[in-house]
PDB file of C-alpha atoms in Angstrom:
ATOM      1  CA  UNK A 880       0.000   0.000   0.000  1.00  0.00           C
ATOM      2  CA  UNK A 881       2.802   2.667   0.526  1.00  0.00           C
ATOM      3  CA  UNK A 882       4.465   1.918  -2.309  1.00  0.00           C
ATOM      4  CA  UNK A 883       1.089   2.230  -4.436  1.00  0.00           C
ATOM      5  CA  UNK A 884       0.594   5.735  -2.731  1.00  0.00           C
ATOM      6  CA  UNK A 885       4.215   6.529  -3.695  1.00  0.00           C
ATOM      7  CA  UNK A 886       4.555   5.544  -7.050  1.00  0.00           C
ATOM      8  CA  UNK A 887       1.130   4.949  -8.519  1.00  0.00           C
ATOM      9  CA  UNK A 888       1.621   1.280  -9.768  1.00  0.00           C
ATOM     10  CA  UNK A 889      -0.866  -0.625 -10.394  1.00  0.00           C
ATOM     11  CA  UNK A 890       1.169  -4.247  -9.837  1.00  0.00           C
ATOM     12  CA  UNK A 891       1.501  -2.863  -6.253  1.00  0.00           C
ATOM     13  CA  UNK A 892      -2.240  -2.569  -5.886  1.00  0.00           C
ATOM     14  CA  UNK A 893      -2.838  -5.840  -7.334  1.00  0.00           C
ATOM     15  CA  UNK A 894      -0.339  -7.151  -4.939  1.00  0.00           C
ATOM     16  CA  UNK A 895      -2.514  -6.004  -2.034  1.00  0.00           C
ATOM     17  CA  UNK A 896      -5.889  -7.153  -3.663  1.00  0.00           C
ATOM     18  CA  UNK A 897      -4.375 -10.462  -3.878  1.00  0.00           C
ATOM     19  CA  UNK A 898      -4.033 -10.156  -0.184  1.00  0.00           C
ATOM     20  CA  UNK A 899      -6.982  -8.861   0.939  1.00  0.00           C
ATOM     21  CA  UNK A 900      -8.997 -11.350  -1.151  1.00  0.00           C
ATOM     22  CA  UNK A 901      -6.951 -14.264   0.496  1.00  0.00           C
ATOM     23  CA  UNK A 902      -8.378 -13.139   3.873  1.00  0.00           C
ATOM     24  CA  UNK A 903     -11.747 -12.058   2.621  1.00  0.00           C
ATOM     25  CA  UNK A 904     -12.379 -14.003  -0.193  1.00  0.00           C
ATOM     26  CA  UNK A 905     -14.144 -13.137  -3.045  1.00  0.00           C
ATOM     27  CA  UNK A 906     -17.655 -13.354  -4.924  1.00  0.00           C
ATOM     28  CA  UNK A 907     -16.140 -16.020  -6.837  1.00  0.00           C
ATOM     29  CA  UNK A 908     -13.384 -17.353  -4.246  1.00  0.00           C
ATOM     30  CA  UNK A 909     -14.105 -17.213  -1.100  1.00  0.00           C
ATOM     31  CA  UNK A 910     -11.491 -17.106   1.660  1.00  0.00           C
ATOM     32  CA  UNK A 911     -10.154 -20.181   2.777  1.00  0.00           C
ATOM     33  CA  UNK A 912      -8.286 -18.515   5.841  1.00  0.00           C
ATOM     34  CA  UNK A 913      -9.548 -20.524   8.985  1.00  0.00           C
ATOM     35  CA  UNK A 914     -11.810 -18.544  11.697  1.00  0.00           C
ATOM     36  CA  UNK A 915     -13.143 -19.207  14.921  1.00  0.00           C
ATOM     37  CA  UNK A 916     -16.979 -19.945  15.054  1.00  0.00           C
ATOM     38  CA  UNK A 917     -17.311 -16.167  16.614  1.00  0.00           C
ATOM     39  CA  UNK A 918     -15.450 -15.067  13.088  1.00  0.00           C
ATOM     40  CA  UNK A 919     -12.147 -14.246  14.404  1.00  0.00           C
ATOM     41  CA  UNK A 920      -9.297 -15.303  12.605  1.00  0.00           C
ATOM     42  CA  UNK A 921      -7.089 -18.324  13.382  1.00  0.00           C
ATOM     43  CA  UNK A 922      -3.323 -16.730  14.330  1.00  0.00           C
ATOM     44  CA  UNK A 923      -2.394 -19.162  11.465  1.00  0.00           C
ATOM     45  CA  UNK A 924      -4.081 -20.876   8.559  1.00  0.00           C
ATOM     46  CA  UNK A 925      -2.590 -24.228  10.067  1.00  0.00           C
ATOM     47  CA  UNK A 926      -3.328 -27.167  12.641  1.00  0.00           C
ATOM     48  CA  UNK A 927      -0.869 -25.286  15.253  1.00  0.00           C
ATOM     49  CA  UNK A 928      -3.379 -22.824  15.768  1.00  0.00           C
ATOM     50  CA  UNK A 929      -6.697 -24.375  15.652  1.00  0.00           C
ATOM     51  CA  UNK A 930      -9.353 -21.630  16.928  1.00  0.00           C
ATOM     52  CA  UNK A 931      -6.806 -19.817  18.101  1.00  0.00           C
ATOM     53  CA  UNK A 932      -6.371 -15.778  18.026  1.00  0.00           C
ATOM     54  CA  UNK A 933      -3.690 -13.982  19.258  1.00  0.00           C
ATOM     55  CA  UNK A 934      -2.735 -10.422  20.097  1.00  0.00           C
ATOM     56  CA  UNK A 935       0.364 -10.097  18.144  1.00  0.00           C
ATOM     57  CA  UNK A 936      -1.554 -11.577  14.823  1.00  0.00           C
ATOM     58  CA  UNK A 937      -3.870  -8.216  14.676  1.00  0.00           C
ATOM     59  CA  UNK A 938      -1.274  -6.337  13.531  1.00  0.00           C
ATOM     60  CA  UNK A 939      -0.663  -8.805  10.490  1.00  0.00           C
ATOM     61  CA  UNK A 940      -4.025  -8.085   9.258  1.00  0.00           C
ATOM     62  CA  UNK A 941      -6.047  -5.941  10.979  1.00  0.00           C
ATOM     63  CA  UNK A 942      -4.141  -2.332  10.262  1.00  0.00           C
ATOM     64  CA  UNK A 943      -3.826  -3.389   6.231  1.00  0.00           C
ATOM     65  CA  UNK A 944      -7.636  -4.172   5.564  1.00  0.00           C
ATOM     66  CA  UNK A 945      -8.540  -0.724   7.058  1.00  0.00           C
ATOM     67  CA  UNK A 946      -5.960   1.008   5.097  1.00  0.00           C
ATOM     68  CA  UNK A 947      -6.600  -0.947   1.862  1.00  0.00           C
ATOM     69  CA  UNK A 948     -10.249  -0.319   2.581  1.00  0.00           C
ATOM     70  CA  UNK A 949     -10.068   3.354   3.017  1.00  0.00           C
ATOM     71  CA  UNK A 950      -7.451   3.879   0.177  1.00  0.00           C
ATOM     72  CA  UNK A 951      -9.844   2.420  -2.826  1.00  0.00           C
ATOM     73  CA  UNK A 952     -13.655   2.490  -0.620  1.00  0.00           C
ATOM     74  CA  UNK A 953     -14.186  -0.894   0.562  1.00  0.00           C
ATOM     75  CA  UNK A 954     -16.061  -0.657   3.051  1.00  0.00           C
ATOM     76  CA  UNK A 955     -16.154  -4.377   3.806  1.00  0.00           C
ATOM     77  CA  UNK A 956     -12.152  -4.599   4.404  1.00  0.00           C
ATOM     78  CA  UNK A 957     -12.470  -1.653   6.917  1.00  0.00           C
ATOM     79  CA  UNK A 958     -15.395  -3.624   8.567  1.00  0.00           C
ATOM     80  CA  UNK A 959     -13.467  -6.396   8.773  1.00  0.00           C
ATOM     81  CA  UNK A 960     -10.580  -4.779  10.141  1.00  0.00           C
ATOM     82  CA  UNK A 961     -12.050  -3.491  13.142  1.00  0.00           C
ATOM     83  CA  UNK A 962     -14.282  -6.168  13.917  1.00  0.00           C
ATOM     84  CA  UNK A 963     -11.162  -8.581  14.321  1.00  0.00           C
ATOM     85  CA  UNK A 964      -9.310  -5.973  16.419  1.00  0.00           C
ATOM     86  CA  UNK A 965     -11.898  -5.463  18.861  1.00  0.00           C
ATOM     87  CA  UNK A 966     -12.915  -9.035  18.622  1.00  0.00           C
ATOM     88  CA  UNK A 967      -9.682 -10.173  20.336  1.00  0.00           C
ATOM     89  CA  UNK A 968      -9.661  -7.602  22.468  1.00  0.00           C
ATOM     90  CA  UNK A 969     -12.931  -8.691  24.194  1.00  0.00           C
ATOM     91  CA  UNK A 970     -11.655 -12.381  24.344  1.00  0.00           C
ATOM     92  CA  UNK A 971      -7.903 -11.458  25.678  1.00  0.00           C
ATOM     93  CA  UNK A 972      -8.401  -8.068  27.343  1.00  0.00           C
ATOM     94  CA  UNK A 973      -7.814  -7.669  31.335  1.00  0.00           C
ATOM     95  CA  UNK A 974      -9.308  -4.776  32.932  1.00  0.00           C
ATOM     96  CA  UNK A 975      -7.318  -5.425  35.815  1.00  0.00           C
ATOM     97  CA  UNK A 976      -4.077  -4.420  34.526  1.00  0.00           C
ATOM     98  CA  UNK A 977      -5.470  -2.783  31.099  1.00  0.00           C
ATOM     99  CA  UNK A 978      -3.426  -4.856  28.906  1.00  0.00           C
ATOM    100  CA  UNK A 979      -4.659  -8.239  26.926  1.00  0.00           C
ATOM    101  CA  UNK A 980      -3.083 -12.027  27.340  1.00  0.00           C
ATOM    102  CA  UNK A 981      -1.268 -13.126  24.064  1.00  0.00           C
ATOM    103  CA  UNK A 982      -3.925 -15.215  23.205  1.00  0.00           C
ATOM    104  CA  UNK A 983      -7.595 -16.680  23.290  1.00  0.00           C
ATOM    105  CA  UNK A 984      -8.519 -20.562  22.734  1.00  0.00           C
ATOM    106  CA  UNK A 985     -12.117 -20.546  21.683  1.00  0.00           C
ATOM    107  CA  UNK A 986     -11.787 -24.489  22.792  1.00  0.00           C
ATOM    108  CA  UNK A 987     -10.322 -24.145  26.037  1.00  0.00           C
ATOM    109  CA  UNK A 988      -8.327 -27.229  25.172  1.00  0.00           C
ATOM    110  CA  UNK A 989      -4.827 -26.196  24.590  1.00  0.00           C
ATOM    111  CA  UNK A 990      -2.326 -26.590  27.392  1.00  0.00           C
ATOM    112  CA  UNK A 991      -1.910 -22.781  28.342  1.00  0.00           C
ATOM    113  CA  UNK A 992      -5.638 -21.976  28.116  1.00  0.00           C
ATOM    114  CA  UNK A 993      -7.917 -20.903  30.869  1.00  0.00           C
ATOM    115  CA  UNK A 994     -10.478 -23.754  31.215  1.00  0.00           C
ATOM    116  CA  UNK A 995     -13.106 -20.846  31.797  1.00  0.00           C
ATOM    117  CA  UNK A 996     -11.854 -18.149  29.876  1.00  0.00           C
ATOM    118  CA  UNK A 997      -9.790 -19.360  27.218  1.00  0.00           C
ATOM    119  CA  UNK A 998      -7.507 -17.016  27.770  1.00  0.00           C
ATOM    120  CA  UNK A 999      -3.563 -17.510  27.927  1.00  0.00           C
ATOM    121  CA  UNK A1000      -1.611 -17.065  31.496  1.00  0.00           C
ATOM    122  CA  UNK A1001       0.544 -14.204  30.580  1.00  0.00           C
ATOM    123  CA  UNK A1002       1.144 -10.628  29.187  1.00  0.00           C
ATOM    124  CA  UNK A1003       3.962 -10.957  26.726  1.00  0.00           C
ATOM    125  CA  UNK A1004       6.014  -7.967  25.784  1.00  0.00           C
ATOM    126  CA  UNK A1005       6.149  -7.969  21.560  1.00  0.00           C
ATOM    127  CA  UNK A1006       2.325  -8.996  21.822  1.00  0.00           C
ATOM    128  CA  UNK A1007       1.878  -5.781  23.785  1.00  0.00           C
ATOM    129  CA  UNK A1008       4.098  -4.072  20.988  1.00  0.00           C
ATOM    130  CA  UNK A1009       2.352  -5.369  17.937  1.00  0.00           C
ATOM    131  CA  UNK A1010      -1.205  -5.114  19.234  1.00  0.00           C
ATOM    132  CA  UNK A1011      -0.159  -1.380  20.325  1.00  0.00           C
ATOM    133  CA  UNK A1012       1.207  -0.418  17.375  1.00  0.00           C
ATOM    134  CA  UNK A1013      -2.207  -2.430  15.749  1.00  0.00           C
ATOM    135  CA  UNK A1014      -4.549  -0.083  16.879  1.00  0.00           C
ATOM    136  CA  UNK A1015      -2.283   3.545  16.315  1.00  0.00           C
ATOM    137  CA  UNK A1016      -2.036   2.378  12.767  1.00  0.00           C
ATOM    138  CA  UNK A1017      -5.885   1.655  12.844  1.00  0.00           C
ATOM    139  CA  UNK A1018      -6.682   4.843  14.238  1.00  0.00           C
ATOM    140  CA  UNK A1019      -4.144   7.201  11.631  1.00  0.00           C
ATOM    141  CA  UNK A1020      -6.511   5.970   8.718  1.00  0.00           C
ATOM    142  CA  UNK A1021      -9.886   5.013  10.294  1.00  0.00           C
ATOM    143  CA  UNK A1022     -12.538   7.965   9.992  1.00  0.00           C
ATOM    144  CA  UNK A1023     -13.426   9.330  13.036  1.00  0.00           C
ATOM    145  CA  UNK A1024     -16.895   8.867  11.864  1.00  0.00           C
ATOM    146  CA  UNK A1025     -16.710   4.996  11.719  1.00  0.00           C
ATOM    147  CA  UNK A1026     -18.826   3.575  14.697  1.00  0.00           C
ATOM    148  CA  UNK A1027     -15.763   1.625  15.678  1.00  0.00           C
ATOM    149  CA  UNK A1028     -13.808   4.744  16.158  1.00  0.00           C
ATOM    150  CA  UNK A1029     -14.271   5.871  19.910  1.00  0.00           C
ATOM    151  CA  UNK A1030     -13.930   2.042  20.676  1.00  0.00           C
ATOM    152  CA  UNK A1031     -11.027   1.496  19.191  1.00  0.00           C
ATOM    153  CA  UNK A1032      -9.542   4.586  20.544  1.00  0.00           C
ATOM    154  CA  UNK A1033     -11.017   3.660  24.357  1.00  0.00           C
ATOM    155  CA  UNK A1034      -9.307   0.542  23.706  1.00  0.00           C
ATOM    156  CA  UNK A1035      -5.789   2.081  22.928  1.00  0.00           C
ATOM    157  CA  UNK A1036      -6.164   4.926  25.722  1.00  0.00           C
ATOM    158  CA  UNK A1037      -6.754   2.194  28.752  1.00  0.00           C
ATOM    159  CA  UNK A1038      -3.857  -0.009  26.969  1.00  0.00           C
ATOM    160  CA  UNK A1039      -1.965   2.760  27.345  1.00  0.00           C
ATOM    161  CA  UNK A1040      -2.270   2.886  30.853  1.00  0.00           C
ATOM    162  CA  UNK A1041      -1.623  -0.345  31.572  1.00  0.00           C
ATOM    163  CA  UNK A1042       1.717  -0.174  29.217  1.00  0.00           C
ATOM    164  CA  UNK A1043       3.055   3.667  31.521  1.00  0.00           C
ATOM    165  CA  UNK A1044       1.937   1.213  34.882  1.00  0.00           C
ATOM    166  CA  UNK A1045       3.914  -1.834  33.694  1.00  0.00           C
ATOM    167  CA  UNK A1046       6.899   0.274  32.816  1.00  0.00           C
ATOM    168  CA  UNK A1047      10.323  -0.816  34.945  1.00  0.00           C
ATOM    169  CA  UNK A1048      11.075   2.340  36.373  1.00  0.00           C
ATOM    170  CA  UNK A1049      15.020   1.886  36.492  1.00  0.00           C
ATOM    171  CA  UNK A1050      15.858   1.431  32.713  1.00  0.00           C
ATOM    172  CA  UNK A1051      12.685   2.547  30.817  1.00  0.00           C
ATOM    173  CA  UNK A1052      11.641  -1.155  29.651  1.00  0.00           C
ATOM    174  CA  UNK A1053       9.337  -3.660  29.224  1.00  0.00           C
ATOM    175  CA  UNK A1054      10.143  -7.194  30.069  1.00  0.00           C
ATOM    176  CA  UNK A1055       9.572 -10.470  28.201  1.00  0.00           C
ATOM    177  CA  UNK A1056       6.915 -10.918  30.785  1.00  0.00           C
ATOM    178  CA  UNK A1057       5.314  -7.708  31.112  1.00  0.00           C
ATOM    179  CA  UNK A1058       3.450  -7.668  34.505  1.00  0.00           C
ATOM    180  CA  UNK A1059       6.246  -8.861  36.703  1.00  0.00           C
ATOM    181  CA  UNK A1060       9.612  -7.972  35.735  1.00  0.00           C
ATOM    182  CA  UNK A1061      10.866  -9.491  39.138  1.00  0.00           C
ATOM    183  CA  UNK A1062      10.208 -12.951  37.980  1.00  0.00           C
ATOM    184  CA  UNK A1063      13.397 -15.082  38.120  1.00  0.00           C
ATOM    185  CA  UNK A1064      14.971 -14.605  34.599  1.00  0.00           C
ATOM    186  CA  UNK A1065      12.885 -12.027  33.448  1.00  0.00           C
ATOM    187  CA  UNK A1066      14.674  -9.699  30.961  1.00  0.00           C
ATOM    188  CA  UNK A1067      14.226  -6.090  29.682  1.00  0.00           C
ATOM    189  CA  UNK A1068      12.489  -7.458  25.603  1.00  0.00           C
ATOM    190  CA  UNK A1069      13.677  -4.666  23.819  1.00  0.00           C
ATOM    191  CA  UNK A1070      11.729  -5.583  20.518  1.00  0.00           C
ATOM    192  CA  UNK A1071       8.561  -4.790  22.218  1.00  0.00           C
ATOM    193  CA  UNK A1072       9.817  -2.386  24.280  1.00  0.00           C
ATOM    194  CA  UNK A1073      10.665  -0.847  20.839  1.00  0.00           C
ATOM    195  CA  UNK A1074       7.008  -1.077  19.316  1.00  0.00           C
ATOM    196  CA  UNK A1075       5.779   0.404  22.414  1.00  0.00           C
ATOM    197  CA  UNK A1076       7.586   3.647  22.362  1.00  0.00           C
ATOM    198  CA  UNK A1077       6.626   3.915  18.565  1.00  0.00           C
ATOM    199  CA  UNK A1078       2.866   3.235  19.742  1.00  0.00           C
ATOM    200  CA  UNK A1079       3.073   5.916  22.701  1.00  0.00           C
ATOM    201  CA  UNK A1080       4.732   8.157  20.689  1.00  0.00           C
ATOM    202  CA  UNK A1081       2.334   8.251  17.316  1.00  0.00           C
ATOM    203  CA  UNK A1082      -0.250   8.755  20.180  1.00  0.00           C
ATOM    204  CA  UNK A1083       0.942  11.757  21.573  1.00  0.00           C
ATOM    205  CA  UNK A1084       1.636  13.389  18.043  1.00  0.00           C
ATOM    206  CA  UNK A1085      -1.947  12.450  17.468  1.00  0.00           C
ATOM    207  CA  UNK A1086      -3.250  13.739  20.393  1.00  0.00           C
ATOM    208  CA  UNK A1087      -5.418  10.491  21.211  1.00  0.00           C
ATOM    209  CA  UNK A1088      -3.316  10.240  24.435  1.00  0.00           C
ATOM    210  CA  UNK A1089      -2.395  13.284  26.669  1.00  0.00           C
ATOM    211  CA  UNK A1090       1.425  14.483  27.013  1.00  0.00           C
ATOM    212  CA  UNK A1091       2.771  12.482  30.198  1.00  0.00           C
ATOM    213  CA  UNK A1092       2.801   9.700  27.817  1.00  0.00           C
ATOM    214  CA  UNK A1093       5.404  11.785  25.924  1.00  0.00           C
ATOM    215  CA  UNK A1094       7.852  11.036  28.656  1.00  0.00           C
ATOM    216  CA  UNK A1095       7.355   7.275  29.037  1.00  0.00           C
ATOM    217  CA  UNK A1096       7.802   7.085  25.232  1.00  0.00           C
ATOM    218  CA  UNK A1097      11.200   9.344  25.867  1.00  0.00           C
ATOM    219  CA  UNK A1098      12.361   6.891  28.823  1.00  0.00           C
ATOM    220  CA  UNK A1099      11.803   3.810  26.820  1.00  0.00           C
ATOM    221  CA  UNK A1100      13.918   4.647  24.086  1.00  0.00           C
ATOM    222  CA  UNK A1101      16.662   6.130  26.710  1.00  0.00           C
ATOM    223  CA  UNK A1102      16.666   2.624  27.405  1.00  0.00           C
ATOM    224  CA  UNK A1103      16.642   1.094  24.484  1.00  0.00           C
ATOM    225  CA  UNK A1104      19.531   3.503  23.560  1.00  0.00           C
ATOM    226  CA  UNK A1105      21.671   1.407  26.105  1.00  0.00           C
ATOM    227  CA  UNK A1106      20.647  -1.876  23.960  1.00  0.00           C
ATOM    228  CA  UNK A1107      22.716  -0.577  21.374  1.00  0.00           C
ATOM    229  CA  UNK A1108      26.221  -1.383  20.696  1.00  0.00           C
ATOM    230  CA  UNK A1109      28.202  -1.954  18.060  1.00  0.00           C
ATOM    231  CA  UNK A1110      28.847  -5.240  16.092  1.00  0.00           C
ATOM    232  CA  UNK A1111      32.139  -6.861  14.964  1.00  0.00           C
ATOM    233  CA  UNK A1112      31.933  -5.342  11.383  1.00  0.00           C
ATOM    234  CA  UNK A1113      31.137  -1.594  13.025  1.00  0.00           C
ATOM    235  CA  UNK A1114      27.353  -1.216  12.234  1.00  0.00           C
ATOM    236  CA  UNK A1115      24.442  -1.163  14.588  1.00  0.00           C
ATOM    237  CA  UNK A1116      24.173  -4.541  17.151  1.00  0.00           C
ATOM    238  CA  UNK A1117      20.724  -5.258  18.602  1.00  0.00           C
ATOM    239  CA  UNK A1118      20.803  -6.759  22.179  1.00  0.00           C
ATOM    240  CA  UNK A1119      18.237  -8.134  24.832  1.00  0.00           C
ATOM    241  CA  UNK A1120      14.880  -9.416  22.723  1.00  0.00           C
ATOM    242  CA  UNK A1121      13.171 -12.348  22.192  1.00  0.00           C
ATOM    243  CA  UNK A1122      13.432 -14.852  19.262  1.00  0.00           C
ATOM    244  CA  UNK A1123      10.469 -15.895  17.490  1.00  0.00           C
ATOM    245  CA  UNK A1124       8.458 -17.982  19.817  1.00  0.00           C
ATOM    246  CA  UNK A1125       4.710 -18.946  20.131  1.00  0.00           C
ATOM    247  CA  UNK A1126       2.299 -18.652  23.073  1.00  0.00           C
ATOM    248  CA  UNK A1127       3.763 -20.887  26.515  1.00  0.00           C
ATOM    249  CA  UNK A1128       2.271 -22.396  29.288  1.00  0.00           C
ATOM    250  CA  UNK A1129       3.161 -20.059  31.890  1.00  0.00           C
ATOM    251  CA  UNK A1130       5.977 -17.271  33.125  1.00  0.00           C
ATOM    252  CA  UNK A1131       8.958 -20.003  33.506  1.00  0.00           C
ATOM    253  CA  UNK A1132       8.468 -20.982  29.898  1.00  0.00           C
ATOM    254  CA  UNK A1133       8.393 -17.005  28.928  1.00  0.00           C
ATOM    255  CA  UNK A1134      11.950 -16.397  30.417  1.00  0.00           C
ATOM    256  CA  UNK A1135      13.257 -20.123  29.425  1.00  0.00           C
ATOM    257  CA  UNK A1136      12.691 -18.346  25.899  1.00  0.00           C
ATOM    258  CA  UNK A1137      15.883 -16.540  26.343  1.00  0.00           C
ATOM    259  CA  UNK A1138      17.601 -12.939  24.460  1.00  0.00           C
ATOM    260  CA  UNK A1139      18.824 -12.613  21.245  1.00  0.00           C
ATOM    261  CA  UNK A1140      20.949 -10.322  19.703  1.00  0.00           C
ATOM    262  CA  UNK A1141      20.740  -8.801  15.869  1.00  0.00           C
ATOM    263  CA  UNK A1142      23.493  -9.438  13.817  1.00  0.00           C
ATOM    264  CA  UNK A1143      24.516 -12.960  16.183  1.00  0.00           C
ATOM    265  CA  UNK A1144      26.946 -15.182  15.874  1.00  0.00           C
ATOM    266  CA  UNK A1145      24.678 -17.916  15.344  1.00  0.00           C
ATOM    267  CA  UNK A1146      23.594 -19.060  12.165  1.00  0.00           C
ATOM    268  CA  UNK A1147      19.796 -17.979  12.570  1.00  0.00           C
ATOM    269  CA  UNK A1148      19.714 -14.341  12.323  1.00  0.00           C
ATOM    270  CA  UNK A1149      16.246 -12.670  13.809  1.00  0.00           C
ATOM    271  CA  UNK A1150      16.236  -9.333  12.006  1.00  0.00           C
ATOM    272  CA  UNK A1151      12.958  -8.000  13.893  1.00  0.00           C
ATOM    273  CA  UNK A1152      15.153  -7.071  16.221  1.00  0.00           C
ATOM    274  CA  UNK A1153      15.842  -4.002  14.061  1.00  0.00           C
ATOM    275  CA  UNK A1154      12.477  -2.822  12.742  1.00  0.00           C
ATOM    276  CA  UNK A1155      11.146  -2.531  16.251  1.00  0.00           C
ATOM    277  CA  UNK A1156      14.157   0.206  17.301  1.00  0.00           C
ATOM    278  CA  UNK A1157      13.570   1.914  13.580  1.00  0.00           C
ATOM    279  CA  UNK A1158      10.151   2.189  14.054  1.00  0.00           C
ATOM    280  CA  UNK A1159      10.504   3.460  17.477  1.00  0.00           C
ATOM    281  CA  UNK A1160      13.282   6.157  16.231  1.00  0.00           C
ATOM    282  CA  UNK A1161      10.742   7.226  12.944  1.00  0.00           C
ATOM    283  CA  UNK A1162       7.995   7.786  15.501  1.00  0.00           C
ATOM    284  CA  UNK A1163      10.052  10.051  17.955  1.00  0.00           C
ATOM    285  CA  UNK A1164      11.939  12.257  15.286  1.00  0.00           C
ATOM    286  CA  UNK A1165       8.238  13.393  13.945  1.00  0.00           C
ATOM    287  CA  UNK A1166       7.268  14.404  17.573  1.00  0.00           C
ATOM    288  CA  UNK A1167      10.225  15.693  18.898  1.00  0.00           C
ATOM    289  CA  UNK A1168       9.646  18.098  15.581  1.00  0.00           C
TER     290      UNK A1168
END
């Protein structure tokens, strides 16, 4: 989608028809992405994730339908957009701490879900990240005349909340377990750490959140700053975040998920490491101007 609005070609707008029509099908074709009997979609199209929705997976849908849809008037995608986003958010949401589980079982049957709720037994941080950056991205293009507006923007405000509360007050971070950052192993997760900031920080510029958020934005990325270091071949080195991991049982098998680093010496190189910080930086230089 941005590089149809920067160049004008059509192949990249028939790139991202192809995609929305593999999520919402077609008059001809429908969709053969999985969803739960509620209609939310399945984290993946696969047996892994049978009626399964996650936080993390509504940013890997959720902000493109609304775009696409507003971009060439379909109103369906931008229907379907917010209707997922505020679909997981009434399965996984906590209004205890104002900030959602990674995930929601609609059969209660996997190992980590709640037998009542469904829900999953932890707050992890890059969920935290992606679903916060999920709904700013949401909000930039949906009109504030949509009728999912005000709850989507309710939604980020209290999340917001919960993400300033959960903040460790000594090094501006978010841990890999968000909620209790003294938990044996726990680590500052600089990847969602990363998309938080970025999330905090489009708010502010936006105004949908008021201006002491601007300062736990600022104190995130003054820690993230000290995540930085430099690699053996003198570019940027990424340190402290998690590798790509699915939803666990409970906080041990969070932490037992241990750091990464971005370039490593190992042979499996996990490069969303980087986007998180860039995305973080891009936010603050437009609202520190």
């Amino acid at each position: 989608l941005f590089l149809y609005q920067q160049t004008g070609q059509e192949k990249y707008k028939k790139a991202a028809t192809q995609m929305r029509n593999f999520l919402l099908g077609t008059l001809n074709s429908p969709s053969s992405f999985q969803k739960t009997p509620d209609g939310g979609y399945w984290h993946k199209n696969n047996d892994h994730y049978v009626q399964v929705m996650t936080i993390d997976g509504a940013y890997m849908s959720n902000p493109f339908l609304v775009k696409y849809g507003v971009l060439f008037n379909d109103d369906e995608a931008i229907q379907a957009g917010t209707f997922q986003t505020l679909l997981v958010a009434s399965h996984a949401f906590n209004i205890q701490t104002n900030l959602p589980y990674h995930g929601w079982d609609y059969n209660k049957t996997h190992h980590w879900a709640h037998s009542i709720t469904g829900t999953s037994t932890q707050v992890w941080s890059r969920s935290i990240g992606w679903f916060s950056m999920a709904l700013v991205d949401i909000l930039e293009y949906l009109p504030p005349s949509h009728p999912d507006y005000n709850p989507i923007l309710y939604l980020f405000q209290q999340m917001a909340k919960g993400i300033k509360n959960y903040q460790n007050p000594e090094n501006g971070l978010w841990y890999q377990v968000v909620t209790d950052w003294n938990i044996p192993g726990n680590y500052p997760e600089t990847s969602g750490s990363g998309m938080i900031v970025y999330a905090l920080a489009k708010g502010v510029r936006h105004q949908w959140i008021d201006n002491s958020f601007q300062l736990v934005s600022k104190n995130g990325w003054v820690g993230l700053q000290q995540m930085i270091s430099v690699h053996t071949d003198g570019e940027p080195k990424i340190e402290s975040f998690a590798p790509g991991m699915g939803i666990k049982d409970n906080a041990e098998q969070y932490v037992a998920v241990r750091p990464v680093n971005c370039p490593s010496a190992r042979q499996k190189q996990h490069p969303h490491g980087y986007c998180a910080i860039l995305m973080a930086a891009s936010e603050l230089e437009k609202l520190n101007r």
